[in-house]
Amino acid sequence: MDASFWAMGGHAAFVWPSYAIGVGLILALAILSWRGYAAARDAVARLEADNPRRRRGGER
Amino acid sequence: MDGPPATPPAPKAPTLGNALHRFANPGRFMRLSGALLPWLAAAGLALSVTGLAWGLVFAPRDWQQGDTVRIMFIHVPAAWMAMGGYVGLAVASFIGLVWRHPLADIAAREIAPVGAVFTAICLITGSLWGKPMWGTWWVWDARLTSVLVLFFLYVGHIALSNAFDDPERAARPAAILALIGAVNLPIIKFSVDWWNTLHQPASVTRLGAPGIHVDILQPLLVTGLGFLFVFAALALLRTRTGILERRARALMAARAAEPAATPSAVAV
């Protein structure tokens, strides 16, 4: 990539932050969503292990 | 005396409500969504990266806007998801209100944060595009203001959904808010036609031929499809989380309701 690509015709200060913020927010949401999912999955596994009678198949 | 042979009960006519309950069974949903999620996420990631790189590197610059037009490849798909996501939120809220299906309530609750993030991206990138093109970061014109209202509707829905100790109790007021807020969608869509706005009118969905050159339209549509899959994958993942959290609450409630073992019983 040459310098003119990074300069974006003099609008680098607007183009690159747009991509950085957009991609960054989606990535942050994806990471938080996955961490929430993993926490909920582990919590259910722990609770079902405490009480095997209430174990339900197919919900994971 | 034997009476006339009993006739078997007539089978129930299938209704939309029955179909929804059958297909939205949490166990079945978890199995189907678990199989679908990796494919959605992979397709969303691949298409989004391809479309954004295409727009950023290979698409031609606009003869008037220069390289700032590249902001469009993230701004416009984010705007599509902001509005499409709210349609999904409103439909889930309607199903939750009418058929009282818990899965619809969970889906509505989990779509809202995803929609809020895409709306925020739309607003921020729009502002970054507006400064070099319009000379201002923000203007209170109909399109920008109605999208800001959409963002506040998402945030209001999130706040209302979390305002009750029991999330199930929050579903009904949150659904009513979502349905009332749906009136904002046609306002956003037609704001550029109904009022004299700084924001440009529709270019891609214009009747007849789109007002965008095909070299710019192609990466825009690829990114739009990619964002759609990413949105769907995130909404599915979060809905799965909501179902698991509900299950955890039920298990904890059941454990709390069980009689505690007394010391004498333990000794026996």
PDB file of C-alpha atoms in Angstrom, chain A residues 1 4-51 53-60, chain B residues 26-28 30-31 37 52-53 55-57 61 65-74 113-115 117-118 120-121 124-125 127-129 131-133 137 227 230 234 237-238 240-241 243-245 247-252 254-255 258:
ATOM      1  CA  MET A   1       0.000   0.000   0.000  1.00  0.00           C
ATOM      2  CA  SER A   4      -1.728   7.878  -0.993  1.00  0.00           C
ATOM      3  CA  PHE A   5      -3.868   4.919   0.048  1.00  0.00           C
ATOM      4  CA  TRP A   6      -3.331   5.653   3.743  1.00  0.00           C
ATOM      5  CA  ALA A   7      -3.902   9.376   3.134  1.00  0.00           C
ATOM      6  CA  MET A   8      -7.345   8.667   1.629  1.00  0.00           C
ATOM      7  CA  GLY A   9      -7.188  11.788  -0.472  1.00  0.00           C
ATOM      8  CA  GLY A  10      -6.639  13.927   2.606  1.00  0.00           C
ATOM      9  CA  HIS A  11      -9.619  12.420   4.434  1.00  0.00           C
ATOM     10  CA  ALA A  12      -7.757   9.783   6.441  1.00  0.00           C
ATOM     11  CA  ALA A  13      -8.904  11.385   9.702  1.00  0.00           C
ATOM     12  CA  PHE A  14     -12.506  10.561   8.775  1.00  0.00           C
ATOM     13  CA  VAL A  15     -12.256   7.294   6.820  1.00  0.00           C
ATOM     14  CA  TRP A  16      -9.978   5.268   9.122  1.00  0.00           C
ATOM     15  CA  PRO A  17     -11.760   6.139  12.392  1.00  0.00           C
ATOM     16  CA  SER A  18     -15.054   5.114  10.753  1.00  0.00           C
ATOM     17  CA  TYR A  19     -13.699   1.646  10.049  1.00  0.00           C
ATOM     18  CA  ALA A  20     -11.878   1.380  13.382  1.00  0.00           C
ATOM     19  CA  ILE A  21     -14.947   2.374  15.423  1.00  0.00           C
ATOM     20  CA  GLY A  22     -17.349   0.263  13.361  1.00  0.00           C
ATOM     21  CA  VAL A  23     -15.263  -2.900  13.430  1.00  0.00           C
ATOM     22  CA  GLY A  24     -14.212  -2.270  17.036  1.00  0.00           C
ATOM     23  CA  LEU A  25     -17.783  -1.944  18.304  1.00  0.00           C
ATOM     24  CA  ILE A  26     -18.918  -5.104  16.487  1.00  0.00           C
ATOM     25  CA  LEU A  27     -15.913  -7.046  17.808  1.00  0.00           C
ATOM     26  CA  ALA A  28     -16.517  -5.776  21.352  1.00  0.00           C
ATOM     27  CA  LEU A  29     -20.173  -6.822  21.152  1.00  0.00           C
ATOM     28  CA  ALA A  30     -19.195 -10.257  19.792  1.00  0.00           C
ATOM     29  CA  ILE A  31     -16.661 -10.809  22.601  1.00  0.00           C
ATOM     30  CA  LEU A  32     -19.064  -9.670  25.321  1.00  0.00           C
ATOM     31  CA  SER A  33     -21.867 -11.800  23.849  1.00  0.00           C
ATOM     32  CA  TRP A  34     -19.646 -14.881  23.732  1.00  0.00           C
ATOM     33  CA  ARG A  35     -18.432 -14.345  27.302  1.00  0.00           C
ATOM     34  CA  GLY A  36     -22.040 -13.994  28.473  1.00  0.00           C
ATOM     35  CA  TYR A  37     -22.967 -17.186  26.660  1.00  0.00           C
ATOM     36  CA  ALA A  38     -20.039 -19.126  28.132  1.00  0.00           C
ATOM     37  CA  ALA A  39     -20.880 -17.895  31.642  1.00  0.00           C
ATOM     38  CA  ALA A  40     -24.553 -18.902  31.298  1.00  0.00           C
ATOM     39  CA  ARG A  41     -23.620 -22.298  29.831  1.00  0.00           C
ATOM     40  CA  ASP A  42     -21.209 -22.989  32.712  1.00  0.00           C
ATOM     41  CA  ALA A  43     -23.762 -21.855  35.302  1.00  0.00           C
ATOM     42  CA  VAL A  44     -26.394 -24.245  33.945  1.00  0.00           C
ATOM     43  CA  ALA A  45     -23.853 -27.082  33.817  1.00  0.00           C
ATOM     44  CA  ARG A  46     -22.916 -26.466  37.471  1.00  0.00           C
ATOM     45  CA  LEU A  47     -26.543 -26.324  38.608  1.00  0.00           C
ATOM     46  CA  GLU A  48     -27.451 -29.480  36.693  1.00  0.00           C
ATOM     47  CA  ALA A  49     -24.443 -31.263  38.141  1.00  0.00           C
ATOM     48  CA  ASP A  50     -25.703 -30.331  41.618  1.00  0.00           C
ATOM     49  CA  ASN A  51     -29.068 -31.855  40.809  1.00  0.00           C
ATOM     50  CA  ARG A  53     -32.574 -35.250  38.274  1.00  0.00           C
ATOM     51  CA  ARG A  54     -33.250 -31.874  36.709  1.00  0.00           C
ATOM     52  CA  ARG A  55     -30.815 -32.365  33.887  1.00  0.00           C
ATOM     53  CA  ARG A  56     -32.432 -31.670  30.542  1.00  0.00           C
ATOM     54  CA  GLY A  57     -30.995 -32.920  27.284  1.00  0.00           C
ATOM     55  CA  GLY A  58     -30.733 -30.925  24.109  1.00  0.00           C
ATOM     56  CA  GLU A  59     -30.499 -27.450  25.568  1.00  0.00           C
ATOM     57  CA  ARG A  60     -26.857 -27.046  24.753  1.00  0.00           C
TER      58      ARG A  60
ATOM     59  CA  PRO B  26     -36.526 -23.858  23.638  1.00  0.00           C
ATOM     60  CA  GLY B  27     -34.931 -27.293  23.328  1.00  0.00           C
ATOM     61  CA  ARG B  28     -35.571 -27.423  19.594  1.00  0.00           C
ATOM     62  CA  MET B  30     -31.141 -24.603  21.038  1.00  0.00           C
ATOM     63  CA  ARG B  31     -30.457 -27.570  18.755  1.00  0.00           C
ATOM     64  CA  LEU B  37     -24.672 -20.448  14.436  1.00  0.00           C
ATOM     65  CA  LEU B  52     -15.140  -3.895   3.598  1.00  0.00           C
ATOM     66  CA  ALA B  53     -11.741  -4.674   2.031  1.00  0.00           C
ATOM     67  CA  GLY B  55     -14.795  -1.049  -0.635  1.00  0.00           C
ATOM     68  CA  LEU B  56     -11.705   0.231   1.095  1.00  0.00           C
ATOM     69  CA  VAL B  57      -9.070  -0.904  -1.401  1.00  0.00           C
ATOM     70  CA  ARG B  61     -13.362   6.906  -5.363  1.00  0.00           C
ATOM     71  CA  GLN B  65     -16.859  12.937  -2.562  1.00  0.00           C
ATOM     72  CA  GLY B  66     -13.435  11.457  -3.218  1.00  0.00           C
ATOM     73  CA  ASP B  67     -12.297   8.806  -0.726  1.00  0.00           C
ATOM     74  CA  THR B  68     -14.865   9.790   1.910  1.00  0.00           C
ATOM     75  CA  VAL B  69     -17.333   7.670  -0.051  1.00  0.00           C
ATOM     76  CA  ARG B  70     -15.564   4.645   1.461  1.00  0.00           C
ATOM     77  CA  ILE B  71     -17.270   5.474   4.765  1.00  0.00           C
ATOM     78  CA  MET B  72     -20.485   4.441   3.013  1.00  0.00           C
ATOM     79  CA  PHE B  73     -19.409   0.782   3.012  1.00  0.00           C
ATOM     80  CA  ILE B  74     -19.725   0.663   6.783  1.00  0.00           C
ATOM     81  CA  PRO B 113     -28.323  -4.468  22.291  1.00  0.00           C
ATOM     82  CA  VAL B 114     -27.234  -5.691  18.854  1.00  0.00           C
ATOM     83  CA  GLY B 115     -29.500  -3.155  17.177  1.00  0.00           C
ATOM     84  CA  VAL B 117     -24.619  -1.112  18.547  1.00  0.00           C
ATOM     85  CA  PHE B 118     -25.342  -1.034  14.809  1.00  0.00           C
ATOM     86  CA  ALA B 120     -24.438   3.720  17.163  1.00  0.00           C
ATOM     87  CA  ILE B 121     -22.092   2.732  14.316  1.00  0.00           C
ATOM     88  CA  ILE B 124     -20.868   7.796  14.484  1.00  0.00           C
ATOM     89  CA  THR B 125     -19.800   6.976  10.929  1.00  0.00           C
ATOM     90  CA  SER B 127     -21.048  12.086  11.687  1.00  0.00           C
ATOM     91  CA  LEU B 128     -17.524  11.290  10.443  1.00  0.00           C
ATOM     92  CA  TRP B 129     -18.840  11.398   6.875  1.00  0.00           C
ATOM     93  CA  LYS B 131     -17.957  16.681   8.682  1.00  0.00           C
ATOM     94  CA  PRO B 132     -15.907  16.648   5.432  1.00  0.00           C
ATOM     95  CA  MET B 133     -18.979  16.643   3.157  1.00  0.00           C
ATOM     96  CA  TRP B 137     -20.582  16.811  12.591  1.00  0.00           C
ATOM     97  CA  PHE B 227     -23.590  -7.515   8.331  1.00  0.00           C
ATOM     98  CA  VAL B 230     -23.246 -11.070  11.687  1.00  0.00           C
ATOM     99  CA  LEU B 234     -25.088 -12.232  17.407  1.00  0.00           C
ATOM    100  CA  LEU B 237     -25.997 -16.317  20.301  1.00  0.00           C
ATOM    101  CA  ARG B 238     -27.503 -13.823  22.742  1.00  0.00           C
ATOM    102  CA  ARG B 240     -29.234 -18.818  23.414  1.00  0.00           C
ATOM    103  CA  THR B 241     -27.658 -17.023  26.377  1.00  0.00           C
ATOM    104  CA  ILE B 243     -32.540 -19.255  27.326  1.00  0.00           C
ATOM    105  CA  LEU B 244     -29.649 -20.622  29.412  1.00  0.00           C
ATOM    106  CA  GLU B 245     -30.013 -17.800  31.955  1.00  0.00           C
ATOM    107  CA  ARG B 247     -32.907 -22.212  32.778  1.00  0.00           C
ATOM    108  CA  ALA B 248     -30.343 -21.291  35.451  1.00  0.00           C
ATOM    109  CA  ARG B 249     -32.939 -19.151  37.248  1.00  0.00           C
ATOM    110  CA  ALA B 250     -35.428 -22.042  37.140  1.00  0.00           C
ATOM    111  CA  LEU B 251     -32.819 -24.470  38.530  1.00  0.00           C
ATOM    112  CA  MET B 252     -31.883 -22.066  41.327  1.00  0.00           C
ATOM    113  CA  ALA B 254     -36.120 -25.280  42.283  1.00  0.00           C
ATOM    114  CA  ARG B 255     -33.104 -25.742  44.519  1.00  0.00           C
ATOM    115  CA  GLU B 258     -36.394 -28.011  48.053  1.00  0.00           C
TER     116      GLU B 258
END
